Amino acid sequence: MPQSKRKAKSGTKPKEKEITLSVIKADVGGFVGHATMHPALMKVAERGLQTAKKSKLLVDFRVAHCGDDLELIMTHREGVESEEIHKMAWDIFMAGTRKAQQLKLYAAGQDMLADSFSGNIKGLGPGCAEMSFVERKSEPVIIFMADKTSPGAYNLPLFRIFGDPFNTAGLVIDPSMHGGFTFLVLDVLENTEVRLSCPEEMYDLLVFLGAPSRYMVHSVYRKSDGEIGATASTQRLNLMAGRYVGKDDPVLIIRTQSGFPAVGEALEGFAFPHLVEGWMRGSHHGPLMPVSSKDAQPTRFDGPPRVIAHGFQLNNGSLEGPVDFFGDPSFDLTRQKANEIAEYMRRHGPFEPHRLPLSEMEYTTLPQVKNKLEGRFKKLQD
Ligand code: F6R
Ligand code: MG
Ligand code: MG
C-alpha cells in the first residue's frame, strides 16, 4: 500500500518529511550455543524486510547481528512505535524462531516472551530503539549493537559523548553544542523517567548514570533546539518477565556531525573498555570490548561482552553503508586492555565484583538456596 494511503494504527505519526530510524532486535536462537548467528536466520530476516520494502512499508533496511542477536535496521515514514512496523518485526522474529526450531539451534525463540503480538513490541521481549527527525543536508548516524550486556552499558559512553568535554571537543568548540544536552533517564525499577540538563545538572545526572543496573539513558536531546541526538533500547528482559530470561543486549542510535558529536567523538566514547553487567549467564561483570562485525562472536566464558558500530549516511531514508567502525586498528589497544581486564576479572571466579551482587541473583539461584537452607542460619546473641 502506498505511503499516502496507509494509516498508522498507533504510535506517533511523524510530521511530513520526517524519517524514522528503527532498530529492533531479538535473540531467536543461537549458533553454536549462545555464540553467534546462523546464516539461515539472517536470510529469513532479509526476506521479510525485502517484502516490507517492496510493499513500501519500509524505505530501506539492513540486517545485522551482534553475537546471537538478530538486528533489524529499518527506515520508514510510520513514526516511532508504529504498530505496523512492530508487527512486521515481530512476525520476522517468529519466522526466525520457526527456522531456529527446524535447525535445532540453541534456545530458539529465547526473547519471544509473548505468544502473540499485541500492539507494540516493547514488553514482548525484543529490544527497540527508534527516533524520528527531518533528515539534514547530510545525515551521518551510527548504530551500536552489543551482546552479553544490558542497556545500562551505554550510560558511561553516552555521558562521555554528550557530556564530557574531555571526550567530545565539540562541547567546547562547536557553538551549537556549547549549550549542552538533556539526558532522559529511566528508572527501570520504579518505572519513572527524569530529564536532566547537562552541564548544569551534571553531578545530579552522574548520581543516576553511575548506577546502570537501575538507571538507564533512554535518549539525549540537544538543548539549543531540542533535536534528538541519541536513543537506546531500554527494555530489561529479566524484570519484564518477572524472572531472569536471557539479557537485553542493547542497541543505540547516535546522530553525528554538524552540531552533534563528530563520528570520531561518538566512537571515542567506547575507547575505554568499562565494566558492564551481562557476561556469562547474565550474572557477571566484564569489560565491554568494541570489535568489528566479523569478531562479534563472544567465545571466552561466553564473552567478554562486546559492541559493534555500523555507520550509515542516510540518503532520503536510504541507508548508505554500513561502515564497520570498530574494525579499525586504532581500537586494538582498547581490545588489548579489555582482554587484560577480562583475564583479571575471570580470576575472581564466583566472587564479587566479577559475579553480580546478590540483589541481581534474586532472579536466579538465590531464592532456591535460601529456601534450602531455611532455619540453618542461627541468630547470634548481641
Ligand atoms: C546467553 C548467555 C550465556 C548463557 C549460558 C548458559 O546470552 O549469556 O552466557 O547464559 O551459556 O546458557 P543456558 O542456561 O542456556 O545453558
Ligand atoms: Mg542466546
Ligand atoms: Mg545475545
Tab-separated table of C-alpha atoms and ligand atoms in Angstrom:
chain	number	residue	atom	x	y	z
A	1	MET	CA	0.000	0.000	0.000
A	2	PRO	CA	1.479	3.383	-0.889
A	3	GLN	CA	2.648	5.529	1.978
A	4	SER	CA	-0.014	8.185	1.465
A	5	LYS	CA	-2.880	5.659	1.734
A	6	ARG	CA	-1.516	3.814	4.758
A	7	LYS	CA	-2.663	4.933	8.190
A	8	ALA	CA	-0.559	4.202	11.256
A	9	LYS	CA	-2.708	2.165	13.639
A	10	SER	CA	-0.904	3.555	16.638
A	11	GLY	CA	2.316	5.263	17.572
A	12	THR	CA	3.386	8.786	16.829
A	13	LYS	CA	2.966	9.519	13.154
A	14	PRO	CA	5.878	11.750	12.205
A	15	LYS	CA	5.403	15.161	10.705
A	16	GLU	CA	5.594	15.239	6.929
A	17	LYS	CA	9.184	14.911	5.701
A	18	GLU	CA	10.345	13.184	8.905
A	19	ILE	CA	12.098	9.868	8.538
A	20	THR	CA	12.053	7.247	11.288
A	21	LEU	CA	15.052	5.060	12.005
A	22	SER	CA	14.096	1.911	13.923
A	23	VAL	CA	16.426	-0.771	15.188
A	24	ILE	CA	14.538	-3.749	16.564
A	25	LYS	CA	16.417	-6.805	17.783
A	26	ALA	CA	15.898	-10.189	19.371
A	27	ASP	CA	17.724	-13.388	20.150
A	28	VAL	CA	15.624	-16.043	18.435
A	29	GLY	CA	18.217	-18.806	18.551
A	30	GLY	CA	21.981	-19.128	18.923
A	31	PHE	CA	24.636	-20.852	16.808
A	32	VAL	CA	26.552	-22.626	18.410
A	33	GLY	CA	25.132	-22.252	21.931
A	34	HIS	CA	24.764	-18.509	22.530
A	35	ALA	CA	27.804	-17.537	20.418
A	36	THR	CA	26.634	-16.188	17.076
A	37	MET	CA	24.021	-16.210	14.296
A	38	HIS	CA	23.167	-18.953	11.820
A	39	PRO	CA	23.146	-17.564	8.253
A	40	ALA	CA	19.694	-19.076	7.695
A	41	LEU	CA	18.215	-16.684	10.281
A	42	MET	CA	19.816	-13.713	8.541
A	43	LYS	CA	18.147	-14.895	5.314
A	44	VAL	CA	14.731	-15.148	6.956
A	45	ALA	CA	15.115	-11.546	8.161
A	46	GLU	CA	16.373	-10.322	4.752
A	47	ARG	CA	13.383	-11.892	3.009
A	48	GLY	CA	10.872	-10.446	5.481
A	49	LEU	CA	12.306	-6.953	5.262
A	50	GLN	CA	12.597	-7.127	1.479
A	51	THR	CA	8.874	-7.875	1.290
A	52	ALA	CA	8.150	-4.891	3.566
A	53	LYS	CA	10.317	-2.666	1.372
A	54	LYS	CA	8.556	-3.836	-1.782
A	55	SER	CA	5.172	-3.013	-0.220
A	56	LYS	CA	6.590	0.472	0.586
A	57	LEU	CA	6.163	-0.013	4.331
A	58	LEU	CA	9.939	0.410	4.602
A	59	VAL	CA	12.110	2.906	2.799
A	60	ASP	CA	15.221	0.795	3.361
A	61	PHE	CA	16.726	-1.805	5.685
A	62	ARG	CA	19.823	-3.751	6.702
A	63	VAL	CA	20.084	-6.987	8.633
A	64	ALA	CA	22.977	-7.389	11.058
A	65	HIS	CA	23.848	-9.475	14.062
A	66	CYS	CA	25.916	-8.977	17.163
A	67	GLY	CA	26.644	-12.359	18.698
A	68	ASP	CA	23.360	-14.276	18.928
A	69	ASP	CA	21.177	-11.193	18.430
A	70	LEU	CA	19.364	-10.565	15.172
A	71	GLU	CA	19.262	-6.846	14.387
A	72	LEU	CA	16.699	-5.300	12.027
A	73	ILE	CA	17.809	-1.823	10.946
A	74	MET	CA	14.925	-0.055	9.204
A	75	THR	CA	13.952	3.341	7.840
A	76	HIS	CA	10.323	4.270	7.201
A	77	ARG	CA	7.764	7.077	7.471
A	78	GLU	CA	5.432	5.474	10.008
A	79	GLY	CA	6.847	7.175	13.107
A	80	VAL	CA	8.109	5.671	16.349
A	81	GLU	CA	6.093	2.894	17.976
A	82	SER	CA	4.176	2.209	14.782
A	83	GLU	CA	2.058	-0.896	15.241
A	84	GLU	CA	2.594	-1.907	11.626
A	85	ILE	CA	6.385	-1.712	11.861
A	86	HIS	CA	6.487	-3.504	15.211
A	87	LYS	CA	4.138	-6.246	13.999
A	88	MET	CA	6.261	-6.775	10.895
A	89	ALA	CA	9.403	-7.112	13.060
A	90	TRP	CA	7.570	-9.466	15.433
A	91	ASP	CA	6.461	-11.661	12.507
A	92	ILE	CA	10.046	-11.816	11.236
A	93	PHE	CA	11.309	-12.875	14.656
A	94	MET	CA	8.566	-15.537	14.816
A	95	ALA	CA	9.606	-16.807	11.366
A	96	GLY	CA	13.224	-16.790	12.613
A	97	THR	CA	12.146	-18.768	15.664
A	98	ARG	CA	10.491	-21.385	13.469
A	99	LYS	CA	13.656	-21.649	11.356
A	100	ALA	CA	15.765	-21.923	14.519
A	101	GLN	CA	13.491	-24.708	15.756
A	102	GLN	CA	13.788	-26.585	12.431
A	103	LEU	CA	17.584	-26.357	12.622
A	104	LYS	CA	17.557	-27.201	16.340
A	105	LEU	CA	19.548	-24.049	17.026
A	106	TYR	CA	20.135	-23.193	20.655
A	107	ALA	CA	17.412	-21.527	22.759
A	108	ALA	CA	15.117	-20.978	19.774
A	109	GLY	CA	12.734	-18.101	20.432
A	110	GLN	CA	14.631	-17.079	23.589
A	111	ASP	CA	13.474	-13.456	23.581
A	112	MET	CA	9.931	-14.057	22.362
A	113	LEU	CA	8.205	-13.802	25.705
A	114	ALA	CA	4.617	-13.456	24.496
A	115	ASP	CA	2.583	-15.955	22.486
A	116	SER	CA	1.243	-13.332	20.139
A	117	PHE	CA	1.751	-9.703	19.128
A	118	SER	CA	-0.285	-7.050	20.897
A	119	GLY	CA	0.129	-3.508	19.628
A	120	ASN	CA	3.733	-2.714	20.498
A	121	ILE	CA	6.811	-4.903	20.508
A	122	LYS	CA	8.052	-3.300	23.735
A	123	GLY	CA	7.295	-5.519	26.670
A	124	LEU	CA	7.058	-8.606	24.470
A	125	GLY	CA	10.769	-9.443	24.609
A	126	PRO	CA	12.610	-7.867	21.645
A	127	GLY	CA	14.618	-4.670	22.176
A	128	CYS	CA	13.822	-1.495	20.283
A	129	ALA	CA	15.483	1.887	19.693
A	130	GLU	CA	13.859	4.359	17.306
A	131	MET	CA	13.866	8.052	16.503
A	132	SER	CA	12.149	10.361	14.007
A	133	PHE	CA	13.728	13.501	12.568
A	134	VAL	CA	13.898	15.645	9.480
A	135	GLU	CA	16.913	14.400	7.549
A	136	ARG	CA	19.604	17.087	7.414
A	137	LYS	CA	21.509	18.087	4.286
A	138	SER	CA	23.765	15.200	5.216
A	139	GLU	CA	22.786	12.769	7.986
A	140	PRO	CA	25.553	10.525	9.341
A	141	VAL	CA	24.305	8.091	12.002
A	142	ILE	CA	25.942	5.291	13.963
A	143	ILE	CA	24.140	2.212	15.223
A	144	PHE	CA	25.791	0.491	18.157
A	145	MET	CA	24.803	-3.112	18.850
A	146	ALA	CA	26.004	-5.058	21.888
A	147	ASP	CA	25.884	-8.646	23.102
A	148	LYS	CA	26.227	-10.216	26.575
A	149	THR	CA	25.346	-6.994	28.350
A	150	SER	CA	22.433	-4.799	29.437
A	151	PRO	CA	21.138	-1.330	28.399
A	152	GLY	CA	22.939	0.400	31.288
A	153	ALA	CA	26.145	-0.441	29.399
A	154	TYR	CA	25.591	2.698	27.290
A	155	ASN	CA	25.390	5.066	30.291
A	156	LEU	CA	29.118	5.668	30.524
A	157	PRO	CA	29.803	6.107	26.784
A	158	LEU	CA	26.704	8.315	26.395
A	159	PHE	CA	27.818	10.534	29.230
A	160	ARG	CA	31.273	10.774	27.713
A	161	ILE	CA	29.930	11.501	24.234
A	162	PHE	CA	27.273	14.079	25.136
A	163	GLY	CA	28.502	15.391	28.497
A	164	ASP	CA	32.269	15.210	28.794
A	165	PRO	CA	34.467	17.781	27.033
A	166	PHE	CA	37.488	15.541	27.589
A	167	ASN	CA	35.836	13.114	25.174
A	168	THR	CA	33.905	15.490	22.927
A	169	ALA	CA	35.832	18.573	21.920
A	170	GLY	CA	32.704	19.890	20.198
A	171	LEU	CA	31.133	20.675	23.583
A	172	VAL	CA	33.810	23.345	23.935
A	173	ILE	CA	34.377	24.315	20.311
A	174	ASP	CA	31.132	23.970	18.327
A	175	PRO	CA	28.747	26.874	19.203
A	176	SER	CA	25.658	24.732	18.513
A	177	MET	CA	26.775	22.097	21.049
A	178	HIS	CA	28.156	24.529	23.597
A	179	GLY	CA	24.793	24.831	25.391
A	180	GLY	CA	24.942	21.122	26.192
A	181	PHE	CA	22.460	18.266	26.042
A	182	THR	CA	19.500	16.987	28.048
A	183	PHE	CA	19.505	13.353	29.157
A	184	LEU	CA	16.228	11.457	29.532
A	185	VAL	CA	16.943	8.828	32.193
A	186	LEU	CA	14.714	5.876	33.105
A	187	ASP	CA	14.428	4.252	36.499
A	188	VAL	CA	13.545	0.712	35.431
A	189	LEU	CA	12.727	-0.362	38.971
A	190	GLU	CA	10.203	2.368	39.790
A	191	ASN	CA	9.181	2.844	36.154
A	192	THR	CA	9.738	6.599	36.193
A	193	GLU	CA	11.737	8.971	33.979
A	194	VAL	CA	13.592	12.209	34.619
A	195	ARG	CA	15.123	14.833	32.313
A	196	LEU	CA	18.454	16.222	33.477
A	197	SER	CA	20.269	19.078	31.845
A	198	CYS	CA	23.994	18.887	31.267
A	199	PRO	CA	26.305	20.617	32.182
A	200	GLU	CA	24.212	22.428	34.858
A	201	GLU	CA	22.931	19.239	36.496
A	202	MET	CA	25.910	17.066	35.647
A	203	TYR	CA	26.590	15.963	39.200
A	204	ASP	CA	22.938	15.005	39.747
A	205	LEU	CA	22.982	13.168	36.422
A	206	LEU	CA	26.035	11.159	37.428
A	207	VAL	CA	24.386	10.033	40.668
A	208	PHE	CA	21.977	8.080	38.481
A	209	LEU	CA	24.055	7.153	35.425
A	210	GLY	CA	26.653	5.656	37.745
A	211	ALA	CA	24.068	3.065	38.841
A	212	PRO	CA	23.451	1.489	35.424
A	213	SER	CA	21.582	-1.615	36.580
A	214	ARG	CA	18.690	0.615	37.641
A	215	TYR	CA	19.017	3.928	35.774
A	216	MET	CA	19.481	3.948	32.019
A	217	VAL	CA	19.768	6.688	29.437
A	218	HIS	CA	16.785	6.459	27.130
A	219	SER	CA	17.511	9.450	24.863
A	220	VAL	CA	19.641	12.566	24.567
A	221	TYR	CA	18.469	15.921	23.147
A	222	ARG	CA	20.388	18.992	22.016
A	223	LYS	CA	19.417	21.900	24.225
A	224	SER	CA	19.747	24.671	21.648
A	225	ASP	CA	16.813	23.334	19.589
A	226	GLY	CA	15.513	20.136	21.240
A	227	GLU	CA	16.739	17.910	18.355
A	228	ILE	CA	17.164	14.257	19.289
A	229	GLY	CA	20.805	13.113	19.262
A	230	ALA	CA	20.671	9.578	20.634
A	231	THR	CA	18.285	6.873	21.755
A	232	ALA	CA	18.841	3.419	23.214
A	233	SER	CA	16.785	0.290	23.772
A	234	THR	CA	15.974	0.219	27.447
A	235	GLN	CA	13.919	-2.905	27.965
A	236	ARG	CA	15.191	-5.158	30.730
A	237	LEU	CA	14.099	-8.667	29.869
A	238	ASN	CA	14.752	-10.104	33.278
A	239	LEU	CA	12.490	-7.626	35.046
A	240	MET	CA	9.884	-7.700	32.318
A	241	ALA	CA	9.384	-11.409	32.640
A	242	GLY	CA	9.401	-11.225	36.433
A	243	ARG	CA	12.299	-13.639	36.415
A	244	TYR	CA	15.637	-13.920	34.689
A	245	VAL	CA	15.336	-14.779	30.984
A	246	GLY	CA	18.440	-14.028	28.997
A	247	LYS	CA	19.655	-10.468	28.832
A	248	ASP	CA	18.936	-7.420	26.861
A	249	ASP	CA	21.922	-6.974	24.575
A	250	PRO	CA	21.008	-3.369	23.816
A	251	VAL	CA	21.161	-1.180	20.712
A	252	LEU	CA	21.853	2.547	20.491
A	253	ILE	CA	21.399	5.082	17.675
A	254	ILE	CA	23.516	8.263	17.597
A	255	ARG	CA	23.232	11.116	15.088
A	256	THR	CA	26.577	12.715	14.393
A	257	GLN	CA	28.325	15.825	12.957
A	258	SER	CA	27.154	19.402	12.325
A	259	GLY	CA	26.009	20.226	15.846
A	260	PHE	CA	26.104	16.671	17.141
A	261	PRO	CA	29.238	14.836	18.286
A	262	ALA	CA	31.547	14.024	15.366
A	263	VAL	CA	31.698	10.384	14.237
A	264	GLY	CA	35.086	10.153	15.922
A	265	GLU	CA	33.776	11.682	19.170
A	266	ALA	CA	30.939	9.160	19.274
A	267	LEU	CA	33.365	6.268	18.672
A	268	GLU	CA	35.823	7.706	21.213
A	269	GLY	CA	33.172	7.135	23.888
A	270	PHE	CA	33.940	3.418	23.549
A	271	ALA	CA	37.732	3.668	23.692
A	272	PHE	CA	37.775	2.753	27.379
A	273	PRO	CA	36.568	-0.844	27.943
A	274	HIS	CA	34.498	-0.158	31.059
A	275	LEU	CA	32.937	-2.893	33.177
A	276	VAL	CA	29.366	-3.825	32.339
A	277	GLU	CA	26.975	-6.476	33.539
A	278	GLY	CA	25.793	-9.427	31.491
A	279	TRP	CA	28.753	-11.709	30.918
A	280	MET	CA	28.230	-15.489	31.425
A	281	ARG	CA	24.684	-16.358	32.442
A	282	GLY	CA	23.884	-12.653	32.621
A	283	SER	CA	25.482	-12.820	36.043
A	284	HIS	CA	28.990	-11.393	35.721
A	285	HIS	CA	30.742	-8.098	35.186
A	286	GLY	CA	33.226	-7.851	32.367
A	287	PRO	CA	34.782	-5.238	30.065
A	288	LEU	CA	32.806	-4.033	27.037
A	289	MET	CA	35.052	-4.779	24.058
A	290	PRO	CA	34.482	-2.867	20.787
A	291	VAL	CA	35.001	-5.232	17.821
A	292	SER	CA	34.463	-5.442	14.086
A	293	SER	CA	31.377	-7.300	12.898
A	294	LYS	CA	33.418	-10.354	11.997
A	295	ASP	CA	34.502	-10.608	15.640
A	296	ALA	CA	31.015	-10.149	17.061
A	297	GLN	CA	31.098	-13.707	18.276
A	298	PRO	CA	31.545	-13.996	22.046
A	299	THR	CA	33.538	-17.083	22.995
A	300	ARG	CA	35.627	-16.903	26.162
A	301	PHE	CA	33.316	-17.593	29.117
A	302	ASP	CA	30.586	-16.655	26.607
A	303	GLY	CA	32.188	-13.244	26.194
A	304	PRO	CA	33.662	-10.913	27.027
A	305	PRO	CA	30.717	-8.568	26.327
A	306	ARG	CA	31.140	-6.784	23.028
A	307	VAL	CA	29.824	-3.958	20.933
A	308	ILE	CA	29.896	-3.241	17.190
A	309	ALA	CA	29.328	0.115	15.454
A	310	HIS	CA	27.751	0.403	11.999
A	311	GLY	CA	27.915	3.829	10.374
A	312	PHE	CA	25.418	4.953	7.717
A	313	GLN	CA	24.758	8.054	5.675
A	314	LEU	CA	21.025	8.475	5.203
A	315	ASN	CA	20.014	9.414	1.702
A	316	ASN	CA	16.329	10.356	1.755
A	317	GLY	CA	15.831	7.385	4.028
A	318	SER	CA	18.066	5.024	2.073
A	319	LEU	CA	20.896	3.558	4.096
A	320	GLU	CA	24.339	4.125	2.566
A	321	GLY	CA	26.587	1.731	4.465
A	322	PRO	CA	27.410	0.148	6.813
A	323	VAL	CA	30.922	1.191	7.687
A	324	ASP	CA	32.213	-1.279	10.269
A	325	PHE	CA	33.911	1.284	12.531
A	326	PHE	CA	35.387	-0.816	15.302
A	327	GLY	CA	37.345	-2.894	12.783
A	328	ASP	CA	39.839	-0.029	12.817
A	329	PRO	CA	43.276	-0.829	14.316
A	330	SER	CA	43.023	2.303	16.453
A	331	PHE	CA	40.787	0.207	18.722
A	332	ASP	CA	43.453	-2.515	19.106
A	333	LEU	CA	44.706	-1.042	22.388
A	334	THR	CA	41.153	-0.924	23.739
A	335	ARG	CA	40.771	-4.600	22.869
A	336	GLN	CA	44.104	-5.463	24.429
A	337	LYS	CA	43.097	-3.643	27.610
A	338	ALA	CA	39.688	-5.364	27.511
A	339	ASN	CA	41.348	-8.770	27.301
A	340	GLU	CA	43.657	-7.949	30.201
A	341	ILE	CA	40.662	-6.825	32.268
A	342	ALA	CA	38.756	-9.945	31.210
A	343	GLU	CA	41.605	-12.111	32.438
A	344	TYR	CA	41.807	-10.203	35.732
A	345	MET	CA	38.062	-10.425	36.336
A	346	ARG	CA	37.939	-14.123	35.434
A	347	ARG	CA	40.443	-14.920	38.161
A	348	HIS	CA	37.767	-13.901	40.707
A	349	GLY	CA	35.672	-16.905	39.671
A	350	PRO	CA	32.367	-16.857	41.593
A	351	PHE	CA	33.392	-13.888	43.753
A	352	GLU	CA	32.045	-10.365	43.507
A	353	PRO	CA	32.686	-7.979	41.852
A	354	HIS	CA	33.102	-10.400	38.910
A	355	ARG	CA	29.850	-12.095	39.891
A	356	LEU	CA	26.945	-9.629	40.108
A	357	PRO	CA	25.786	-8.541	43.575
A	358	LEU	CA	23.343	-10.736	45.485
A	359	SER	CA	20.419	-8.447	44.662
A	360	GLU	CA	20.778	-9.418	40.983
A	361	MET	CA	20.845	-13.090	41.929
A	362	GLU	CA	17.300	-12.755	43.224
A	363	TYR	CA	16.323	-13.664	39.667
A	364	THR	CA	18.449	-16.803	39.577
A	365	THR	CA	19.693	-19.159	42.272
A	366	LEU	CA	19.436	-17.142	45.476
A	367	PRO	CA	15.786	-17.901	46.366
A	368	GLN	CA	16.334	-21.663	45.940
A	369	VAL	CA	19.468	-21.670	48.074
A	370	LYS	CA	17.756	-19.564	50.742
A	371	ASN	CA	14.809	-21.972	50.773
A	372	LYS	CA	17.026	-24.990	51.036
A	373	LEU	CA	18.964	-23.531	53.956
A	374	GLU	CA	15.931	-22.160	55.772
A	375	GLY	CA	16.342	-22.497	59.522
A	376	ARG	CA	20.066	-23.153	59.241
A	377	PHE	CA	21.010	-19.509	59.832
A	378	LYS	CA	21.078	-19.144	63.657
A	379	LYS	CA	20.540	-15.750	65.275
A	380	LEU	CA	23.678	-14.583	67.087
A	381	GLN	CA	23.486	-13.151	70.601
A	382	ASP	CA	24.199	-9.397	70.777
B	1	F6R	C1	23.222	-16.034	26.883
B	1	F6R	C2	24.430	-16.011	27.707
B	1	F6R	C3	25.094	-17.255	28.110
B	1	F6R	C4	24.186	-18.239	28.825
B	1	F6R	C5	24.992	-19.501	29.223
B	1	F6R	C6	24.097	-20.558	29.845
B	1	F6R	O1	23.041	-14.840	26.201
B	1	F6R	O2	24.910	-15.001	28.053
B	1	F6R	O3	26.205	-16.946	28.910
B	1	F6R	O4	23.598	-17.645	29.936
B	1	F6R	O5	25.597	-20.055	28.083
B	1	F6R	O6	23.088	-20.846	28.963
B	1	F6R	P1	21.975	-21.936	29.228
B	1	F6R	O7	21.365	-21.635	30.561
B	1	F6R	O8	21.050	-21.775	28.085
B	1	F6R	O9	22.678	-23.267	29.233
B	2	MG	MG	21.103	-16.519	23.299
B	3	MG	MG	22.696	-12.080	22.975
